[in-house]
Structures are given as C-alpha cells and as structure tokens.
Coordinates of C-alpha atoms and ligand atoms in Angstrom, one line a residue:
Chain N
M1 CA 21.1 -28.4 14.7
E2 CA 18.6 -25.0 14.4
I3 CA 18.1 -23.8 10.9
K4 CA 16.3 -20.4 10.7
T5 CA 15.0 -19.4 7.8
Q6 CA 14.1 -15.2 6.8
P7 CA 13.0 -14.9 3.2
Y8 CA 12.6 -11.7 1.3
E9 CA 11.9 -10.9 -1.9
R10 CA 15.1 -11.3 -4.1
V11 CA 17.2 -13.8 -1.7
T12 CA 16.5 -15.8 1.3
V13 CA 18.9 -15.9 4.5
V14 CA 19.2 -19.4 6.2
A15 CA 21.1 -19.4 9.1
V16 CA 22.6 -22.6 10.3
E17 CA 24.1 -23.3 14.0
G18 CA 25.4 -25.8 15.7
R19 CA 26.7 -29.2 14.8
V20 CA 26.2 -30.1 10.7
D21 CA 27.1 -33.9 10.7
S22 CA 25.8 -37.1 8.6
A23 CA 23.5 -37.1 11.6
S24 CA 22.2 -33.4 10.4
A25 CA 23.3 -32.9 7.1
G26 CA 19.5 -34.7 6.4
D27 CA 18.3 -32.0 7.9
L28 CA 19.5 -28.7 6.3
E29 CA 18.9 -30.3 2.8
A30 CA 15.5 -30.8 3.2
E31 CA 14.9 -27.1 3.8
L32 CA 17.6 -25.5 1.5
K33 CA 15.1 -28.7 -1.5
R34 CA 11.9 -27.4 0.3
L35 CA 13.1 -23.6 -0.4
I36 CA 14.2 -24.1 -4.0
E37 CA 11.0 -26.6 -4.7
E38 CA 9.2 -22.7 -3.7
G39 CA 11.3 -21.4 -7.0
K40 CA 14.1 -19.7 -5.0
A41 CA 17.4 -19.7 -6.1
S42 CA 19.0 -16.9 -4.1
F43 CA 20.5 -17.8 -1.2
V44 CA 22.8 -16.6 1.7
L45 CA 23.8 -18.8 4.1
D46 CA 24.9 -17.4 7.7
L47 CA 26.6 -19.4 9.3
S48 CA 28.0 -17.5 12.4
G49 CA 26.7 -20.0 14.5
V50 CA 28.2 -23.2 13.3
E51 CA 29.8 -25.3 15.5
F52 CA 31.3 -28.4 13.7
L53 CA 31.1 -28.2 9.9
S54 CA 31.4 -31.9 8.3
S55 CA 32.0 -32.8 4.8
S56 CA 28.4 -34.1 5.0
G57 CA 27.8 -30.6 5.3
L58 CA 29.9 -29.7 2.6
R59 CA 28.4 -32.1 0.7
V60 CA 24.8 -29.9 0.9
L61 CA 26.2 -27.1 0.3
V62 CA 28.1 -28.1 -3.0
T63 CA 25.4 -29.9 -4.3
T64 CA 23.1 -26.9 -3.1
L65 CA 25.2 -24.8 -5.0
K66 CA 25.4 -27.3 -8.5
T67 CA 21.3 -26.1 -8.3
V68 CA 20.8 -22.8 -7.8
R69 CA 23.6 -21.8 -10.3
K70 CA 21.9 -24.0 -13.0
A71 CA 19.0 -22.3 -12.0
G72 CA 20.9 -18.5 -12.5
G73 CA 20.6 -18.0 -8.5
D74 CA 23.6 -18.7 -5.9
L75 CA 24.8 -19.4 -2.7
R76 CA 26.9 -16.9 -1.1
L77 CA 27.9 -17.2 2.6
A78 CA 28.2 -14.8 5.2
A79 CA 29.8 -14.8 8.6
M80 CA 31.3 -17.5 8.5
S81 CA 32.6 -18.6 12.2
Q82 CA 36.0 -20.3 12.0
R83 CA 34.8 -23.1 12.2
A84 CA 32.7 -23.5 9.5
S85 CA 36.0 -21.5 7.4
D86 CA 38.5 -23.5 8.2
A87 CA 35.7 -26.8 7.2
I88 CA 35.9 -25.4 4.3
E89 CA 39.6 -25.0 3.8
L90 CA 40.6 -27.8 4.8
A91 CA 38.4 -29.8 2.4
G92 CA 39.1 -27.3 -0.2
L93 CA 36.1 -25.8 -1.3
D94 CA 36.3 -22.4 -0.7
P95 CA 37.1 -21.3 -4.0
L96 CA 33.8 -22.7 -4.8
F97 CA 32.0 -19.7 -2.2
K98 CA 31.5 -16.3 -2.4
T99 CA 31.7 -15.2 0.7
Y100 CA 31.1 -12.2 2.6
E101 CA 32.2 -10.7 6.9
D102 CA 28.1 -10.0 7.2
R103 CA 24.4 -10.6 6.3
E104 CA 24.2 -7.3 5.0
A105 CA 26.8 -7.8 2.4
A106 CA 25.9 -10.7 1.5
V107 CA 22.2 -9.9 1.3
A108 CA 23.1 -6.5 -0.8
S109 CA 25.9 -8.6 -3.0
F110 CA 22.3 -10.0 -5.0
Chain X
M1 CA 78.8 -25.8 22.6
R2 CA 78.4 -29.6 23.0
T3 CA 78.1 -30.4 27.0
A4 CA 78.4 -33.7 29.0
K5 CA 75.0 -34.1 29.9
Q6 CA 72.4 -36.9 28.8
P7 CA 69.9 -35.9 26.1
S8 CA 66.4 -35.5 28.0
P9 CA 64.4 -39.0 26.9
P10 CA 62.2 -37.9 23.6
S11 CA 58.9 -37.2 24.4
E12 CA 57.4 -40.2 22.7
A13 CA 58.8 -42.0 26.0
A14 CA 56.6 -39.8 28.3
T15 CA 53.8 -42.0 29.7
A16 CA 50.4 -40.8 27.3
E17 CA 47.3 -40.3 28.6
V18 CA 45.3 -43.5 26.9
S19 CA 40.9 -43.4 26.8
R20 CA 39.4 -46.0 24.4
Q21 CA 35.5 -45.4 23.8
T22 CA 33.3 -48.1 21.7
F23 CA 30.1 -46.7 19.7
P24 CA 27.3 -47.8 18.2
A25 CA 28.4 -47.1 14.1
E26 CA 25.5 -44.5 14.2
S27 CA 25.3 -41.0 13.2
E28 CA 24.5 -40.0 16.2
Q29 CA 27.2 -40.7 18.3
L30 CA 29.6 -38.2 16.3
R31 CA 29.0 -35.7 19.1
Q32 CA 30.6 -38.0 21.0
V33 CA 33.4 -38.8 18.9
C34 CA 34.3 -35.6 19.0
E35 CA 33.9 -35.3 22.7
S36 CA 37.0 -37.7 22.9
V37 CA 39.0 -36.3 21.1
R38 CA 38.5 -32.9 22.6
E39 CA 39.6 -34.3 26.1
A40 CA 42.6 -35.6 24.5
A41 CA 43.5 -32.8 22.7
S42 CA 43.0 -30.4 26.2
L43 CA 45.1 -33.3 27.5
C44 CA 47.6 -32.5 24.7
G45 CA 47.9 -28.4 26.2
F46 CA 46.2 -28.1 22.1
D47 CA 44.6 -24.7 21.1
E48 CA 40.9 -24.5 20.4
R49 CA 41.6 -24.4 16.9
T50 CA 44.0 -27.4 17.0
S51 CA 41.8 -29.5 18.7
Y52 CA 39.0 -28.7 16.4
A53 CA 40.7 -29.7 13.2
C54 CA 41.1 -33.1 15.2
Q55 CA 37.9 -33.7 16.0
L56 CA 36.9 -32.5 12.5
A57 CA 39.8 -35.4 10.6
T58 CA 38.5 -37.9 13.4
C59 CA 35.1 -37.7 12.7
E60 CA 35.6 -37.9 9.2
A61 CA 36.9 -41.3 9.4
V62 CA 34.3 -42.4 11.4
E63 CA 31.5 -41.2 9.1
N64 CA 33.3 -43.0 6.8
V65 CA 32.8 -46.2 8.4
I66 CA 29.4 -46.4 9.2
Q67 CA 28.9 -45.2 5.7
H68 CA 31.2 -46.5 3.5
G69 CA 32.1 -49.4 5.7
Y70 CA 30.0 -50.8 7.7
R71 CA 27.2 -49.0 4.9
G72 CA 24.7 -48.4 7.5
A73 CA 24.4 -52.1 8.3
A74 CA 22.9 -52.4 12.4
G75 CA 24.9 -53.3 14.9
G76 CA 28.4 -52.1 13.6
Q77 CA 30.7 -50.8 16.2
V78 CA 33.5 -48.3 16.1
T79 CA 35.5 -48.2 19.1
V80 CA 37.8 -44.5 19.1
E81 CA 41.4 -44.6 21.1
T82 CA 42.8 -41.6 22.3
R83 CA 46.6 -41.8 23.3
A84 CA 47.5 -38.3 24.3
R85 CA 50.9 -37.0 25.0
P86 CA 51.9 -33.0 25.4
G87 CA 51.8 -31.5 22.2
D88 CA 51.4 -35.4 21.0
L89 CA 48.2 -36.9 20.0
V90 CA 47.6 -40.1 18.7
V91 CA 44.0 -41.3 17.9
E92 CA 43.2 -44.9 16.6
I93 CA 40.1 -45.5 14.6
V94 CA 39.2 -49.2 14.8
D95 CA 36.4 -50.8 13.5
D96 CA 34.8 -55.2 11.8
A97 CA 33.8 -53.6 9.0
P98 CA 35.4 -54.6 5.3
P99 CA 39.3 -54.4 4.6
F100 CA 39.8 -50.2 3.4
D101 CA 43.0 -48.6 3.6
P102 CA 42.3 -44.5 3.4
T103 CA 45.6 -44.2 2.7
S104 CA 46.1 -45.6 -0.7
Y105 CA 43.1 -43.3 -1.7
P106 CA 44.1 -40.8 -4.0
L107 CA 43.6 -37.4 -2.4
V108 CA 41.7 -34.8 -4.5
S109 CA 42.3 -31.3 -5.3
D110 CA 41.4 -28.1 -4.2
A111 CA 37.5 -27.3 -6.4
S112 CA 36.7 -24.5 -8.6
P113 CA 34.1 -23.6 -10.2
D114 CA 34.9 -25.6 -13.1
D115 CA 35.0 -29.3 -11.6
M116 CA 32.5 -28.9 -8.0
Q117 CA 33.6 -32.5 -7.3
V118 CA 31.7 -33.1 -3.7
G119 CA 33.8 -36.8 -3.1
G120 CA 37.3 -37.2 -1.1
R121 CA 36.6 -34.3 0.8
G122 CA 36.8 -36.5 3.9
I123 CA 40.1 -38.2 3.3
L124 CA 41.6 -35.4 2.4
M125 CA 40.6 -33.1 5.2
I126 CA 42.2 -35.8 7.6
H127 CA 45.3 -35.7 5.7
R128 CA 45.7 -32.3 5.9
V129 CA 44.9 -31.7 9.6
M130 CA 47.1 -34.8 10.4
D131 CA 50.8 -35.2 10.7
D132 CA 50.6 -38.9 9.7
V133 CA 47.6 -41.3 8.5
H134 CA 48.3 -45.0 8.9
Y135 CA 46.6 -48.0 8.1
E136 CA 46.5 -51.7 8.8
R137 CA 44.7 -54.9 8.1
R138 CA 44.6 -56.9 11.6
G139 CA 42.6 -59.9 11.5
N140 CA 38.8 -59.1 11.1
K141 CA 40.0 -55.4 11.9
N142 CA 41.2 -52.1 10.3
H143 CA 43.2 -49.9 12.5
L144 CA 43.9 -45.9 10.9
R145 CA 45.7 -44.3 13.4
L146 CA 46.1 -41.0 13.1
T147 CA 48.7 -38.2 14.9
K148 CA 48.9 -35.1 14.7
N149 CA 52.1 -33.8 17.0
R150 CA 52.2 -30.0 16.0
A151 CA 50.5 -26.9 16.1
F152 CA 47.5 -26.5 13.6
T153 CA 48.7 -23.5 11.4
G154 CA 45.9 -23.4 9.6
A155 CA 44.5 -24.1 6.0
Chain J
M1 CA 25.8 14.0 14.2
E2 CA 27.8 11.2 12.8
I3 CA 27.5 9.7 9.3
K4 CA 29.1 6.4 8.3
T5 CA 28.7 5.3 4.3
Q6 CA 28.4 1.6 3.1
P7 CA 28.3 1.2 -0.8
Y8 CA 27.2 -2.2 -2.2
E9 CA 26.6 -2.4 -5.5
R10 CA 22.8 -2.0 -5.8
V11 CA 22.9 0.2 -2.6
T12 CA 24.1 2.1 -0.2
V13 CA 23.9 1.8 3.3
V14 CA 23.9 5.6 5.2
A15 CA 24.2 4.8 8.8
V16 CA 22.9 8.9 10.9
E17 CA 24.0 9.2 14.5
G18 CA 23.6 11.7 17.2
R19 CA 21.7 14.9 16.5
V20 CA 20.0 15.9 13.4
D21 CA 19.0 19.8 13.6
S22 CA 19.8 22.7 11.8
A23 CA 23.7 22.5 13.1
S24 CA 24.3 19.7 11.2
A25 CA 21.3 18.8 8.9
G26 CA 23.9 20.8 6.1
D27 CA 26.2 17.5 6.4
L28 CA 23.8 15.1 5.9
E29 CA 22.9 16.9 2.7
A30 CA 26.5 17.1 1.5
E31 CA 27.1 13.8 1.8
L32 CA 24.4 12.7 0.4
K33 CA 24.0 14.8 -2.7
R34 CA 28.0 13.6 -3.2
L35 CA 26.6 10.1 -3.0
I36 CA 24.3 10.8 -5.8
E37 CA 26.8 12.7 -8.0
E38 CA 28.4 9.4 -7.6
G39 CA 25.5 8.3 -9.2
K40 CA 23.7 6.6 -6.2
A41 CA 20.1 6.3 -6.0
S42 CA 19.0 3.2 -3.8
F43 CA 19.9 4.6 -0.1
V44 CA 19.0 3.1 2.8
L45 CA 19.0 4.9 5.9
D46 CA 20.1 3.2 8.8
L47 CA 18.4 5.4 11.4
S48 CA 19.1 3.2 15.1
G49 CA 21.7 5.7 16.3
V50 CA 19.4 9.1 15.5
E51 CA 19.0 11.0 18.9
F52 CA 17.4 13.7 17.7
L53 CA 15.6 14.5 13.8
S54 CA 14.4 18.2 14.1
S55 CA 11.9 18.8 10.7
S56 CA 15.5 20.3 9.5
G57 CA 16.7 16.8 9.2
L58 CA 13.2 16.0 7.8
R59 CA 13.7 18.4 4.5
V60 CA 17.1 16.7 4.0
L61 CA 15.5 13.1 3.6
V62 CA 12.2 14.5 1.7
T63 CA 14.6 16.4 -1.2
T64 CA 17.0 13.4 -0.9
L65 CA 13.9 11.3 -1.5
K66 CA 12.1 13.4 -3.9
T67 CA 15.7 13.5 -6.4
V68 CA 16.6 9.2 -6.0
R69 CA 13.0 8.6 -7.3
K70 CA 13.2 11.1 -10.3
A71 CA 16.6 9.2 -10.5
G72 CA 15.1 5.5 -10.5
G73 CA 16.2 4.8 -7.1
D74 CA 14.7 5.2 -3.6
L75 CA 15.3 6.1 0.3
R76 CA 14.3 3.7 2.7
L77 CA 14.6 3.8 6.4
A78 CA 15.8 1.0 8.4
A79 CA 15.8 0.4 12.0
M80 CA 14.6 2.9 13.2
S81 CA 15.2 5.5 17.1
Q82 CA 12.3 5.5 18.5
R83 CA 13.1 9.1 18.7
A84 CA 14.0 9.3 14.9
S85 CA 10.4 7.8 14.1
D86 CA 8.6 9.9 16.9
A87 CA 9.5 13.0 14.5
I88 CA 8.8 11.4 11.1
E89 CA 5.0 11.0 12.4
L90 CA 4.8 14.3 14.4
A91 CA 5.7 15.7 11.0
G92 CA 3.0 14.1 9.1
L93 CA 5.9 12.6 7.0
D94 CA 5.6 8.9 7.8
P95 CA 3.2 8.3 4.7
L96 CA 6.7 8.7 2.0
F97 CA 9.2 6.4 3.1
K98 CA 9.6 2.8 3.1
T99 CA 10.7 1.1 6.5
Y100 CA 12.2 -1.7 7.7
E101 CA 12.9 -3.5 10.9
D102 CA 16.1 -3.6 10.1
R103 CA 19.4 -2.4 7.6
E104 CA 19.4 -6.5 5.8
A105 CA 15.8 -6.2 5.0
A106 CA 16.3 -2.6 4.0
V107 CA 19.0 -3.6 1.8
A108 CA 16.8 -7.1 0.6
S109 CA 14.2 -4.8 -0.4
F110 CA 16.0 -3.2 -3.2
Chain G
M1 CA -22.5 11.9 45.1
R2 CA -21.4 15.9 46.2
T3 CA -19.7 16.8 49.3
A4 CA -19.7 19.7 51.0
K5 CA -15.7 20.4 50.4
Q6 CA -14.2 21.9 50.1
P7 CA -12.2 21.3 46.1
S8 CA -8.4 20.9 46.4
P9 CA -6.5 23.8 44.7
P10 CA -6.2 23.7 41.3
S11 CA -2.3 22.3 40.1
E12 CA -2.0 25.9 38.0
A13 CA -1.5 27.2 41.8
A14 CA 1.3 24.7 42.8
T15 CA 4.4 26.6 42.7
A16 CA 6.2 26.8 39.4
E17 CA 9.8 25.9 38.9
V18 CA 11.0 28.8 36.9
S19 CA 14.6 28.2 34.7
R20 CA 15.3 31.0 31.8
Q21 CA 18.1 31.3 29.4
T22 CA 19.4 33.7 26.9
F23 CA 21.3 31.7 24.1
P24 CA 22.5 33.3 20.6
A25 CA 20.4 32.9 17.7
E26 CA 22.8 30.3 16.9
S27 CA 21.7 26.6 15.1
E28 CA 24.7 25.6 17.4
Q29 CA 22.6 26.6 20.7
L30 CA 19.6 23.6 19.6
R31 CA 22.0 21.1 21.9
Q32 CA 21.4 23.3 24.7
V33 CA 17.7 24.7 24.4
C34 CA 16.9 20.8 24.3
E35 CA 19.2 20.6 27.6
S36 CA 16.6 23.4 28.9
V37 CA 13.7 21.7 28.2
R38 CA 14.4 18.3 29.4
E39 CA 15.5 19.3 32.8
A40 CA 12.2 21.1 32.8
A41 CA 10.6 18.1 31.6
S42 CA 12.0 15.9 34.3
L43 CA 10.9 18.4 36.9
C44 CA 7.4 17.7 35.7
G45 CA 7.9 13.5 36.1
F46 CA 7.2 13.7 32.2
D47 CA 8.6 10.1 30.7
E48 CA 11.5 10.1 28.2
R49 CA 9.0 10.0 24.9
T50 CA 7.0 13.6 26.5
S51 CA 10.4 15.1 26.9
Y52 CA 11.7 14.2 24.1
A53 CA 8.3 15.4 22.0
C54 CA 9.0 18.8 24.2
Q55 CA 12.5 19.4 23.3
L56 CA 11.5 18.6 19.3
A57 CA 9.0 21.2 19.7
T58 CA 10.7 23.6 21.6
C59 CA 13.3 23.5 19.1
E60 CA 11.1 23.6 15.7
A61 CA 10.0 27.1 17.4
V62 CA 13.7 28.1 18.3
E63 CA 15.0 26.9 14.8
N64 CA 12.1 29.5 13.5
V65 CA 13.2 32.4 14.9
I66 CA 17.0 31.8 14.3
Q67 CA 15.9 30.8 10.5
H68 CA 13.4 33.1 9.4
G69 CA 12.9 35.8 12.3
Y70 CA 16.5 36.8 12.3
R71 CA 17.1 34.9 9.0
G72 CA 21.0 34.6 9.8
A73 CA 21.5 37.8 10.6
A74 CA 24.0 38.0 13.7
G75 CA 23.6 39.4 17.3
G76 CA 20.1 38.4 17.6
Q77 CA 18.9 36.6 20.8
V78 CA 16.1 33.7 21.9
T79 CA 15.8 33.5 25.7
V80 CA 13.6 30.4 27.0
E81 CA 12.0 30.0 29.4
T82 CA 10.5 27.0 31.1
R83 CA 8.2 26.4 34.3
A84 CA 7.7 23.4 35.7
R85 CA 4.8 22.0 38.0
P86 CA 4.4 18.0 38.4
G87 CA 2.5 17.1 35.4
D88 CA 2.3 20.4 33.5
L89 CA 4.9 22.5 31.7
V90 CA 5.1 25.6 30.1
V91 CA 7.8 26.8 27.8
E92 CA 8.0 30.4 26.9
I93 CA 10.3 31.4 23.8
V94 CA 10.9 35.2 23.5
D95 CA 12.7 37.2 20.3
D96 CA 13.1 40.4 19.4
A97 CA 12.7 39.2 15.0
P98 CA 10.1 40.7 13.4
P99 CA 6.4 40.0 14.3
F100 CA 5.4 35.9 13.0
D101 CA 2.2 34.6 14.5
P102 CA 3.0 30.9 14.2
T103 CA -0.4 30.1 15.3
S104 CA -2.0 31.6 12.4
Y105 CA 0.2 29.8 9.9
P106 CA -2.0 26.9 8.7
L107 CA -1.4 23.7 9.0
V108 CA -0.4 21.2 6.3
S109 CA -2.1 17.5 6.2
D110 CA 0.0 14.4 6.7
A111 CA 2.7 14.1 3.7
S112 CA 1.9 11.7 0.5
P113 CA 3.7 10.1 -2.2
D114 CA 1.7 12.6 -4.8
D115 CA 2.2 15.7 -2.5
M116 CA 5.6 15.8 -0.8
Q117 CA 5.5 19.1 0.7
V118 CA 8.3 19.8 2.8
G119 CA 7.5 23.1 4.3
G120 CA 5.4 23.9 7.4
R121 CA 6.3 20.5 9.1
G122 CA 7.7 22.2 11.9
I123 CA 4.9 24.4 12.8
L124 CA 2.7 20.9 12.9
M125 CA 5.4 19.0 15.2
I126 CA 4.9 22.0 17.0
H127 CA 0.5 21.6 17.5
R128 CA 0.7 17.9 17.9
V129 CA 3.1 17.9 20.8
M130 CA 1.7 20.3 22.5
D131 CA -1.4 21.0 24.0
D132 CA -1.7 24.7 23.5
V133 CA 0.4 27.1 21.3
H134 CA -0.3 30.6 22.4
Y135 CA 1.1 33.7 20.7
E136 CA 1.0 37.5 21.9
R137 CA 3.6 40.0 20.5
R138 CA 4.3 42.8 22.9
G139 CA 6.9 46.0 22.8
N140 CA 8.7 44.9 20.1
K141 CA 9.5 41.2 21.0
N142 CA 7.5 37.9 19.8
H143 CA 6.6 35.9 22.7
L144 CA 5.2 32.1 21.8
R145 CA 4.0 30.0 24.9
L146 CA 3.8 26.5 24.7
T147 CA 2.2 24.2 27.3
K148 CA 2.0 20.3 27.9
N149 CA -0.1 19.1 30.7
R150 CA -0.6 15.5 29.4
A151 CA 1.3 12.8 28.8
F152 CA 2.3 12.3 25.3
T153 CA 0.5 9.4 24.1
G154 CA 2.4 9.1 20.1
A155 CA 1.6 10.4 17.2
Ligands
ADP201 N1 35.9 -47.2 5.7 C1 35.8 -47.4 3.8 N2 35.1 -48.4 3.8 C2 35.0 -47.9 2.2 N3 34.9 -47.9 1.6 C3 35.6 -46.0 2.3 C4 35.4 -46.0 3.8 N4 36.0 -45.0 3.1 C5 36.5 -44.0 2.1 N5 35.6 -44.8 1.2 C6 35.7 -44.4 0.3 O1 36.3 -43.4 0.1 C7 35.5 -42.7 -1.1 C8 36.0 -40.6 -0.3 O2 36.0 -40.4 1.2 P1 35.8 -39.4 1.8 O3 37.0 -38.7 0.9 O4 35.4 -39.5 3.0 O5 34.5 -38.2 0.7 P2 33.4 -39.1 0.7 O6 32.6 -39.8 2.2 O7 32.6 -37.9 0.7 O8 32.6 -39.7 -0.6 C9 34.1 -42.3 -0.6 O9 33.5 -42.2 -1.2 C10 34.6 -43.8 -0.5 O10 34.3 -44.4 -1.8
ADP202 N1 9.7 32.6 13.5 C1 9.3 32.9 12.4 N2 9.3 33.9 11.8 C2 9.0 34.4 10.3 N3 8.5 32.9 9.5 C3 8.5 32.2 10.0 C4 8.5 32.2 11.6 N4 8.2 30.6 11.9 C5 8.0 30.3 11.1 N5 7.6 31.7 10.1 C6 7.4 31.1 8.5 O1 5.9 29.7 8.2 C7 6.0 28.4 7.4 C8 6.7 27.6 8.2 O2 7.5 27.5 9.7 P1 8.1 25.6 9.9 O3 6.9 24.6 9.9 O4 8.6 25.9 11.2 O5 8.5 24.9 8.8 P2 9.6 25.4 7.4 O6 10.2 26.5 9.0 O7 10.7 24.0 7.4 O8 9.6 25.8 6.7 C9 8.1 29.0 7.4 O9 8.5 28.7 6.1 C10 8.2 30.2 7.7 O10 7.7 31.3 6.3

C-alpha cells in the first residue's frame, strides 16, 4: 500500500494505492490520525489506485469518518476503483459516504 | 420434446483441480491467500470481478481466523484448499483455533448515517459474495467451506 | 476555440481550448457573462489547452477578473499551457492572477 | 589577436526567403497570419517558443490594424510580408488605414492589483517580443516592420 497526501487549505486529499487489508490498514489509520492531530478534518480519499480493500481497511474509513464528522468535517471518496466500490457495497457501507467521480469534484464539494 | 438420450453427467461429477496451501496465521500472508484464490477462480473461468469478490470473501474469513481465532498468538496455521471446476469454485478454510461458527453469527444490515456500525462487515461480505457458506467442527479443527457457482452480478 | 464549463457548488471551472484571439474572445466573454448573470463569481480557468492567446483574450480575462472581484469572487488560472503563460507574462498581466499547477489545486484554493 | 583575414559577410547579406500574403482585414484571418509567420520562423530555425512569440507579436499588430486602423469598416486589406534568414526574421505589415505610429505610443507597465489597466497590452507585447520595431508612413500606407534576430529567452 502507498499513501500520498496532498494538503490544501480547506481540504486534504489522501490517495491510497495497492492493497488495503489487515497487513496495511494500520499504516493508513496512522497517517489519517496524524493529519487529524494536525487539525485537519476535511478529507478526500482518492481510491482510484486501490486493488484490494478488506473490512480492516473499511473499518479505518468508518472510524475516521466518525471522528471527522464530529469535528465538523467529512471524509469523501473520489475516483473509486471498481474493486474499492465493490468492497464498500458488499460491506453495506456505501450509504455512509459521499462519493465523487474525480478528485476535483470531491475537492469542490467542500 | 424429450429424447431417449442419457443426460450428460452433472457438473459436480467433473474432476476438480485441487490446490492446498498452509500459511502461518499472519496478515502478511493474505496477499498469498488472494493469489491462490485468483488462480483457482481463473480455472473456473470466472471473470475478473467475480474472482476479486471470491478473494475478498476468502480473505475476510482468513483475517477472522488470524484476528479472532488465534487472537494474534504465534504459531497458528491456516490451510486454504481450493477446488476448481468450470463455473464452480469451492474454498475450504481450516484452522486449529477455538470453535467458531460464522454461519450462526447474525448478519448486520447496511449501515446508515444514524447507524455506522462497523463490526460484522466481514461475515456480511462472505455471505453476499458466496452462494453457500458451510461450517463444520471436525476434531480440533474449524472447517469453513465457501462455494461460488455462478457469476458475480454486483452487490 | 472550445469552452467546457464544469459548475460546482462553490466554484465554476471553465476550460478554454484552442485559439483565443479577437475572432473568438467574444464567445469566451459571452460565456463568462452568462455564468456571472447566473450568480457565479468564483472561477477557475483551465488554460491547459490554450494554443494562442492574444491581447483580445487577455482583455476578457482582466475585465472578468474586475467584475468577479467586485462581487467578492475571483478568477484563478490553472494548468496554464506554456503559450498561455508566455502571453500573460509578455502582456505584463501575470501580477494580476493567482495561478495553480492544476485544476484541483485551483479549486481547492477557494 | 587580429588577423589579416577578411571578415565573413554579415548575415544581413544572406539571401532571405520572402513570402507575401494579403488578407481581408478580418479577425477570422488571424489564424492564417499566424501560419505565415510560423512557416517563416521555421525557415529562420527559431524554436517553437520563439516562433509562437513572433506569431503573437504579428497578430497583435494585425489585430490593431483591423480594430483601430480600419475600425471594422469593410473592404480593408492588410499585407503581411515575411523575410526569413537563418536566425533572423523580418515581418512587415502594410495597410491603407489612417496613419498610426505604434512606436510613439507610450509603453504601459506591468499591471498590478491596484492598476488593472487593460489597454496598451498589444503594443507592449510587440516590443517585448521583437528586437526592433520600425514604423514608416509611405504614400497612403502604414508600414510596420518587426525584426526578431535572436532566440526568445522568456518574458
Ligand atoms: N474465526 C473467528 N473466531 C472467533 N470469533 C470470530 C471469528 N470470526 C469472526 N468472529 C467474531 O465475529 C465478529 C464479526 O466478524 P466480522 O464480520 O468479520 O467483523 P469484524 O471482524 O470486523 O468484527 C467478530 O467481531 C468476532 O467477534
Ligand atoms: N493601427 C492602429 N490604428 C489606430 N490606433 C491604433 C492602432 N494600433 C493601436 N492603436 C491605438 O493604440 C492603443 C493601444 O493598442 P494596444 O496596445 O494594441 O492595446 P489595445 O488594442 O488592447 O487597446 C489602442 O487602444 C489604439 O488606441
């Protein structure tokens, strides 16, 4: 798994690539926690490069979502790969997230 | 119109390609578990998306064995056996952890903004992907058999 | 010249492609006026596809900039082609515009 | 160290490739004006960016003839002559509109957020791109000669 973070003033874009499973979900969680501790609360997750997304990864997404919503922010999903979106739907978590065709639309939504 | 011809043998009778691998119960092995399932799904003639769904379901079951079954204890092992026939995949996951029957675990429903329940998603995914989920305790072992015998048609 | 408009809630992205000279500047002006009359005041101009940009085109950019700044908005430039940026610098207009590497960064700046 | 050798002939003495085109004074012709300059700049061996700058400067001059010289009146014509030698381009723009000497027009300075002056940008661009800008009224005609004889090094 690779994580690329692009912070803007109002929103931070985090691109996740590769496999997100219980072997890597901890790294994603740590990076998101770090950003939240910096005071960031508005996130776009670019999932275009996700090749595998298990419930361990989904757990990180949902717990982060809860945290940032409480802080008045949001976590929105952009450019989901078919595999990311299949995993989210199979887990019944799609009603939780605002999703956007591309990063630009997601960034503009904040 | 009926004919006198003998019916062709049921597909269950066709010989399955069997592959069995035993992994240390560590999350670093999940990539390799996926790879076994991918190869078997390809022998079944499943499309990319169906294959991915089967990998996902299998990994959810194996993640559970690692996390909840062995609870991170060292030395545990998990065996993944695949039986592939055209259009028909069976994945059997065997472990020595304490008994646990995922088929008797209550299925959670779709999350909603008012109910962001995060637990139970793995077992839900297994049931949604697979056509049959069968659990058996044999001796000291959990046997979980996942069967996929038609194309994945989306969530 | 081709104009592609992508409206978001907070900002409107206008991508301009091809030649912007006195033969086409009027069309660009008309489109921007139309959007301003709709109440839009925050614009990102994607100039990545600009092949030629004369002072007639630059005049439209500056007059639009004045209008939207008065309305509390802004006109920011994104992903400028070399040709667009050469024209703007040669005309001495580069101090007027906030410019961004890509559309996403420009959208995020609002 | 000085030598007795004769200096090689100055590059001005090399034969220039000359091309002359007359256009109706309409903005729809600007694309074609650019194309003439592009071809000449290519004969000069100018790089893409220098060529573009020369097209830009020429179009600014021609746009001015169309808009301010003929003031949109029908029937006006503008002639663009290019003289191309390696490393040296001359563009001469000739029109029958009332006399106007752009070289005596005061150059505007860079704009600033407090001073968004929009006029005068065309003539500024011409001077910034070209190494020499020469105006002459001959008979009923304006002759504007733009010379570019080194590589464009950015604004
Ligand atoms: N192999 C197992 N051994 C013991 N308990 C298990 C096992 N698999 C699942 N469980 C229990 O079932 C619950 C639901 O599992 P699952 O749907 O995969 O979600 P999650 O693992 O994210 O909680 C787990 O939280 C755990 O309590
Ligand atoms: N060929 C011309 N004939 C008459 N007036 C001209 C001509 N070219 C330029 N001018 C005058 O010089 C001014 C500055 O020209 P220019 O720098 O090209 O900017 P712009 O055309 O945008 O005003 C014009 O506004 C016009 O008043």
